[in-house]
mmCIF file of C-alpha atoms in Angstrom:
data_model
loop_
_atom_site.group_PDB
_atom_site.id
_atom_site.type_symbol
_atom_site.label_atom_id
_atom_site.label_comp_id
_atom_site.label_asym_id
_atom_site.label_seq_id
_atom_site.Cartn_x
_atom_site.Cartn_y
_atom_site.Cartn_z
ATOM 1 C CA UNK A 3 2.660 123.966 -9.682
ATOM 2 C CA UNK A 4 1.006 124.146 -6.267
ATOM 3 C CA UNK A 5 -0.854 127.375 -5.529
ATOM 4 C CA UNK A 6 -1.972 128.353 -2.052
ATOM 5 C CA UNK A 7 -4.687 130.932 -1.477
ATOM 6 C CA UNK A 8 -5.755 132.517 1.786
ATOM 7 C CA UNK A 9 -9.042 134.293 2.185
ATOM 8 C CA UNK A 10 -9.721 136.866 3.455
ATOM 9 C CA UNK A 11 -6.547 138.920 2.990
ATOM 10 C CA UNK A 12 -7.486 140.989 6.047
ATOM 11 C CA UNK A 13 -9.911 140.500 8.903
ATOM 12 C CA UNK A 14 -10.905 142.716 11.805
ATOM 13 C CA UNK A 15 -12.927 141.357 14.736
ATOM 14 C CA UNK A 16 -13.875 142.526 18.232
ATOM 15 C CA UNK A 17 -12.162 140.898 21.167
ATOM 16 C CA UNK A 18 -13.761 137.677 22.363
ATOM 17 C CA UNK A 19 -15.128 136.642 19.010
ATOM 18 C CA UNK A 20 -14.441 133.219 17.505
ATOM 19 C CA UNK A 21 -13.059 133.322 13.979
ATOM 20 C CA UNK A 22 -12.019 131.108 11.083
ATOM 21 C CA UNK A 23 -9.189 131.655 8.631
ATOM 22 C CA UNK A 24 -9.217 129.792 5.347
ATOM 23 C CA UNK A 25 -6.478 128.239 3.246
ATOM 24 C CA UNK A 26 -6.959 126.434 -0.061
ATOM 25 C CA UNK A 27 -4.473 124.650 -2.273
ATOM 26 C CA UNK A 28 -4.724 123.433 -5.853
ATOM 27 C CA UNK A 29 -2.857 120.104 -5.672
ATOM 28 C CA UNK A 30 -4.246 117.702 -3.092
ATOM 29 C CA UNK A 31 -1.069 115.565 -3.154
ATOM 30 C CA UNK A 32 0.501 117.133 -0.091
ATOM 31 C CA UNK A 33 2.681 115.684 2.648
ATOM 32 C CA UNK A 34 1.675 118.127 5.360
ATOM 33 C CA UNK A 35 0.259 121.593 6.016
ATOM 34 C CA UNK A 36 1.610 124.060 8.540
ATOM 35 C CA UNK A 37 0.038 127.219 9.985
ATOM 36 C CA UNK A 38 2.304 130.069 11.040
ATOM 37 C CA UNK A 39 1.933 133.414 12.727
ATOM 38 C CA UNK A 40 4.035 136.417 11.700
ATOM 39 C CA UNK A 41 4.229 139.667 13.658
ATOM 40 C CA UNK A 42 5.217 142.827 11.736
ATOM 41 C CA UNK A 43 8.861 142.761 10.665
ATOM 42 C CA UNK A 44 9.455 139.468 12.429
ATOM 43 C CA UNK A 45 10.022 135.853 11.503
ATOM 44 C CA UNK A 46 7.402 133.118 11.435
ATOM 45 C CA UNK A 47 6.213 131.241 14.508
ATOM 46 C CA UNK A 48 4.872 127.748 13.905
ATOM 47 C CA UNK A 49 1.387 127.238 15.300
ATOM 48 C CA UNK A 50 0.244 123.834 14.098
ATOM 49 C CA UNK A 51 1.467 121.125 11.744
ATOM 50 C CA UNK A 52 -1.015 118.667 10.221
ATOM 51 C CA UNK A 53 0.303 115.568 8.483
ATOM 52 C CA UNK A 54 -1.538 114.472 5.337
ATOM 53 C CA UNK A 55 -3.022 111.487 7.204
ATOM 54 C CA UNK A 56 -4.523 113.699 9.926
ATOM 55 C CA UNK A 57 -7.789 115.620 9.931
ATOM 56 C CA UNK A 58 -7.079 118.173 12.621
ATOM 57 C CA UNK A 59 -4.692 119.443 15.255
ATOM 58 C CA UNK A 60 -5.382 121.481 18.366
ATOM 59 C CA UNK A 61 -3.236 123.732 20.512
ATOM 60 C CA UNK A 62 -4.890 125.804 23.201
ATOM 61 C CA UNK A 63 -7.422 128.145 21.584
ATOM 62 C CA UNK A 64 -6.315 127.107 18.099
ATOM 63 C CA UNK A 65 -7.747 124.301 16.018
ATOM 64 C CA UNK A 66 -6.629 123.526 12.491
ATOM 65 C CA UNK A 67 -8.480 121.175 10.177
ATOM 66 C CA UNK A 68 -7.414 119.590 6.914
ATOM 67 C CA UNK A 69 -9.571 118.261 4.098
ATOM 68 C CA UNK A 70 -6.987 117.078 1.634
ATOM 69 C CA UNK A 71 -9.420 115.849 -1.002
ATOM 70 C CA UNK A 72 -11.049 119.253 -1.339
ATOM 71 C CA UNK A 73 -7.781 121.147 -0.945
ATOM 72 C CA UNK A 74 -8.831 123.096 2.119
ATOM 73 C CA UNK A 75 -7.646 123.885 5.613
ATOM 74 C CA UNK A 76 -9.121 126.126 8.268
ATOM 75 C CA UNK A 77 -7.611 127.702 11.357
ATOM 76 C CA UNK A 78 -10.162 128.291 14.100
ATOM 77 C CA UNK A 79 -9.280 130.770 16.834
ATOM 78 C CA UNK A 80 -11.544 130.737 19.872
ATOM 79 C CA UNK A 81 -12.176 133.723 22.118
ATOM 80 C CA UNK A 82 -9.860 136.045 20.196
ATOM 81 C CA UNK A 83 -7.580 138.447 22.082
ATOM 82 C CA UNK A 84 -5.740 141.623 20.999
ATOM 83 C CA UNK A 85 -2.490 139.643 21.280
ATOM 84 C CA UNK A 86 -3.714 137.415 18.458
ATOM 85 C CA UNK A 87 -3.321 140.333 16.031
ATOM 86 C CA UNK A 88 -0.776 139.246 13.429
ATOM 87 C CA UNK A 89 -0.554 137.830 9.922
ATOM 88 C CA UNK A 90 -1.404 134.144 9.671
ATOM 89 C CA UNK A 91 0.241 132.098 6.936
ATOM 90 C CA UNK A 92 -0.427 128.592 5.770
ATOM 91 C CA UNK A 93 2.089 126.483 3.893
ATOM 92 C CA UNK A 94 1.786 123.096 2.226
ATOM 93 C CA UNK A 95 4.558 120.627 1.554
ATOM 94 C CA UNK A 96 4.130 119.205 -1.940
ATOM 95 C CA UNK A 97 6.041 117.331 -4.595
ATOM 96 C CA UNK A 98 9.634 118.363 -5.003
ATOM 97 C CA UNK A 99 9.950 118.530 -1.239
ATOM 98 C CA UNK A 100 9.078 122.197 -1.199
ATOM 99 C CA UNK A 101 6.862 124.346 0.986
ATOM 100 C CA UNK A 102 4.389 126.586 -0.850
ATOM 101 C CA UNK A 103 3.108 129.546 1.138
ATOM 102 C CA UNK A 104 -0.041 131.610 0.882
ATOM 103 C CA UNK A 105 0.101 135.403 1.085
ATOM 104 C CA UNK A 106 -1.486 135.363 4.518
ATOM 105 C CA UNK A 107 -4.463 136.793 6.371
ATOM 106 C CA UNK A 108 -3.818 139.927 8.392
ATOM 107 C CA UNK A 109 -5.855 139.701 11.584
ATOM 108 C CA UNK A 110 -6.690 142.629 13.851
ATOM 109 C CA UNK A 111 -8.486 141.969 17.142
ATOM 110 C CA UNK A 112 -10.033 145.153 18.481
ATOM 111 C CA UNK A 113 -10.070 145.576 22.279
ATOM 112 C CA UNK B 12 20.669 130.902 23.320
ATOM 113 C CA UNK B 13 17.842 128.896 21.813
ATOM 114 C CA UNK B 14 15.999 128.604 18.528
ATOM 115 C CA UNK B 15 17.081 130.078 15.229
ATOM 116 C CA UNK B 16 19.074 133.307 15.182
ATOM 117 C CA UNK B 17 19.951 135.552 12.260
ATOM 118 C CA UNK B 18 22.466 138.354 11.928
ATOM 119 C CA UNK B 19 22.419 141.106 11.025
ATOM 120 C CA UNK B 20 18.777 142.013 11.621
ATOM 121 C CA UNK B 21 18.987 144.949 9.219
ATOM 122 C CA UNK B 22 21.362 145.539 6.314
ATOM 123 C CA UNK B 23 21.665 148.346 3.809
ATOM 124 C CA UNK B 24 24.051 147.749 0.947
ATOM 125 C CA UNK B 25 24.950 149.278 -2.368
ATOM 126 C CA UNK B 26 24.718 147.328 -5.594
ATOM 127 C CA UNK B 27 28.493 146.899 -5.771
ATOM 128 C CA UNK B 28 28.945 145.692 -2.196
ATOM 129 C CA UNK B 29 29.575 142.179 -0.949
ATOM 130 C CA UNK B 30 27.940 141.118 2.290
ATOM 131 C CA UNK B 31 26.889 137.933 4.064
ATOM 132 C CA UNK B 32 23.866 136.929 6.075
ATOM 133 C CA UNK B 33 24.319 134.451 8.885
ATOM 134 C CA UNK B 34 21.907 131.954 10.375
ATOM 135 C CA UNK B 35 22.510 129.711 13.365
ATOM 136 C CA UNK B 36 20.203 127.121 14.868
ATOM 137 C CA UNK B 37 20.487 125.672 18.361
ATOM 138 C CA UNK B 38 17.829 122.991 17.942
ATOM 139 C CA UNK B 39 19.940 120.049 16.828
ATOM 140 C CA UNK B 40 18.280 120.081 13.407
ATOM 141 C CA UNK B 41 19.833 118.747 10.234
ATOM 142 C CA UNK B 42 17.992 120.723 7.553
ATOM 143 C CA UNK B 43 18.224 124.468 6.981
ATOM 144 C CA UNK B 44 16.495 126.785 4.537
ATOM 145 C CA UNK B 45 16.713 130.280 3.086
ATOM 146 C CA UNK B 46 13.493 132.064 2.116
ATOM 147 C CA UNK B 47 12.838 135.459 0.568
ATOM 148 C CA UNK B 48 9.775 137.446 1.612
ATOM 149 C CA UNK B 49 8.857 140.435 -0.549
ATOM 150 C CA UNK B 50 5.941 142.750 0.089
ATOM 151 C CA UNK B 51 2.571 141.345 -1.003
ATOM 152 C CA UNK B 52 4.146 138.097 -2.251
ATOM 153 C CA UNK B 53 4.203 134.597 -0.779
ATOM 154 C CA UNK B 54 7.411 133.406 0.811
ATOM 155 C CA UNK B 55 9.763 132.051 -1.809
ATOM 156 C CA UNK B 56 12.015 129.127 -1.008
ATOM 157 C CA UNK B 57 15.579 129.839 -2.165
ATOM 158 C CA UNK B 58 17.801 127.034 -0.909
ATOM 159 C CA UNK B 59 17.559 123.859 1.150
ATOM 160 C CA UNK B 60 20.411 122.091 2.892
ATOM 161 C CA UNK B 61 19.979 118.647 4.414
ATOM 162 C CA UNK B 62 22.900 117.247 6.409
ATOM 163 C CA UNK B 63 25.096 120.017 4.947
ATOM 164 C CA UNK B 64 24.273 119.035 1.373
ATOM 165 C CA UNK B 65 22.311 121.383 -0.862
ATOM 166 C CA UNK B 66 19.157 119.602 -1.957
ATOM 167 C CA UNK B 67 17.206 122.487 -3.483
ATOM 168 C CA UNK B 68 18.193 125.530 -5.491
ATOM 169 C CA UNK B 69 14.998 127.173 -6.565
ATOM 170 C CA UNK B 70 16.350 128.907 -9.690
ATOM 171 C CA UNK B 71 18.016 131.569 -7.588
ATOM 172 C CA UNK B 72 20.323 134.045 -9.389
ATOM 173 C CA UNK B 73 24.029 133.429 -8.890
ATOM 174 C CA UNK B 74 24.428 136.767 -7.080
ATOM 175 C CA UNK B 75 23.067 134.811 -4.090
ATOM 176 C CA UNK B 76 25.529 132.155 -2.924
ATOM 177 C CA UNK B 77 24.709 129.892 0.027
ATOM 178 C CA UNK B 78 27.166 128.129 2.281
ATOM 179 C CA UNK B 79 26.501 125.489 4.918
ATOM 180 C CA UNK B 80 29.708 124.573 6.768
ATOM 181 C CA UNK B 81 27.870 122.404 9.309
ATOM 182 C CA UNK B 82 24.326 121.511 10.312
ATOM 183 C CA UNK B 83 24.089 124.449 12.728
ATOM 184 C CA UNK B 84 25.217 127.291 10.485
ATOM 185 C CA UNK B 85 23.982 128.649 7.181
ATOM 186 C CA UNK B 86 25.253 131.670 5.286
ATOM 187 C CA UNK B 87 23.944 133.614 2.325
ATOM 188 C CA UNK B 88 26.669 135.504 0.497
ATOM 189 C CA UNK B 89 25.474 138.509 -1.481
ATOM 190 C CA UNK B 90 27.217 140.357 -4.301
ATOM 191 C CA UNK B 91 26.189 142.804 -7.019
ATOM 192 C CA UNK B 92 22.587 142.791 -5.877
ATOM 193 C CA UNK B 93 19.753 144.702 -7.517
ATOM 194 C CA UNK B 94 17.215 147.009 -5.828
ATOM 195 C CA UNK B 95 14.506 144.378 -6.427
ATOM 196 C CA UNK B 96 16.447 142.050 -4.128
ATOM 197 C CA UNK B 97 15.391 144.225 -1.199
ATOM 198 C CA UNK B 98 13.277 141.985 1.030
ATOM 199 C CA UNK B 99 13.104 140.135 4.327
ATOM 200 C CA UNK B 100 15.365 137.087 4.203
ATOM 201 C CA UNK B 101 14.277 134.327 6.511
ATOM 202 C CA UNK B 102 16.209 131.311 7.662
ATOM 203 C CA UNK B 103 14.478 128.176 8.933
ATOM 204 C CA UNK B 104 15.460 124.758 10.197
ATOM 205 C CA UNK B 105 13.780 121.410 10.665
ATOM 206 C CA UNK B 106 14.766 118.076 12.106
ATOM 207 C CA UNK B 107 15.395 116.567 8.701
ATOM 208 C CA UNK B 108 14.143 117.527 5.238
ATOM 209 C CA UNK B 109 10.834 119.207 4.700
ATOM 210 C CA UNK B 110 8.524 116.623 6.206
ATOM 211 C CA UNK B 111 9.097 117.975 9.663
ATOM 212 C CA UNK B 112 7.941 121.184 11.320
ATOM 213 C CA UNK B 113 9.960 124.222 10.307
ATOM 214 C CA UNK B 114 11.256 126.765 12.817
ATOM 215 C CA UNK B 115 12.054 130.262 11.580
ATOM 216 C CA UNK B 116 14.520 132.924 12.594
ATOM 217 C CA UNK B 117 13.559 136.612 12.948
ATOM 218 C CA UNK B 118 14.866 137.487 9.498
ATOM 219 C CA UNK B 119 17.266 140.018 8.014
ATOM 220 C CA UNK B 120 15.677 143.109 6.469
ATOM 221 C CA UNK B 121 17.824 143.840 3.411
ATOM 222 C CA UNK B 122 17.716 147.114 1.513
ATOM 223 C CA UNK B 123 19.730 147.452 -1.702
ATOM 224 C CA UNK B 124 20.372 151.038 -2.748
#
């Protein structure tokens, strides 16, 4: 069974800093990987989707990379802002046509 | 109204009650999903519907009963729930099956007393 791990569980950075969130998965046979943002008590907002054939995707200050063979993905956030404070979740689509989610990284950007 | 909507946003029910959660998507998608999010646990996929047909039932207890009358609407019927069923229930949709980007609703916060 696919297992998805996100490290660290919580991260606190000063405003303006660049940061990297990590996601690892145990089974490299994935179809795609998706990064989400979740604000407290709210649903998930899709940030980036990387297909298994792709190495990275970019959207504004966000850049997500995928190294399928090593079972890793990173989400890079440039010039962090207080509005970036949220929990970031990664999910992989694996065999059985099912998304497997990590437990998330809770990010706090301090003004 | 756009995106994925869920009602109610909050629900408190007793263990003997029967209630339903509703999800509606305005994105023209054909696949819809129910997830359960409990504290400190990863999201758990419960059900998947693709073109109104259920394609996944992730060993969910029968006290949860899904219904998908059309590609835009998804219900989760609840009866004789347990306190451990208290969680955030999230609905999502995608263009077709799980290979496409998923869009989530705001969730229903369910408390079983």
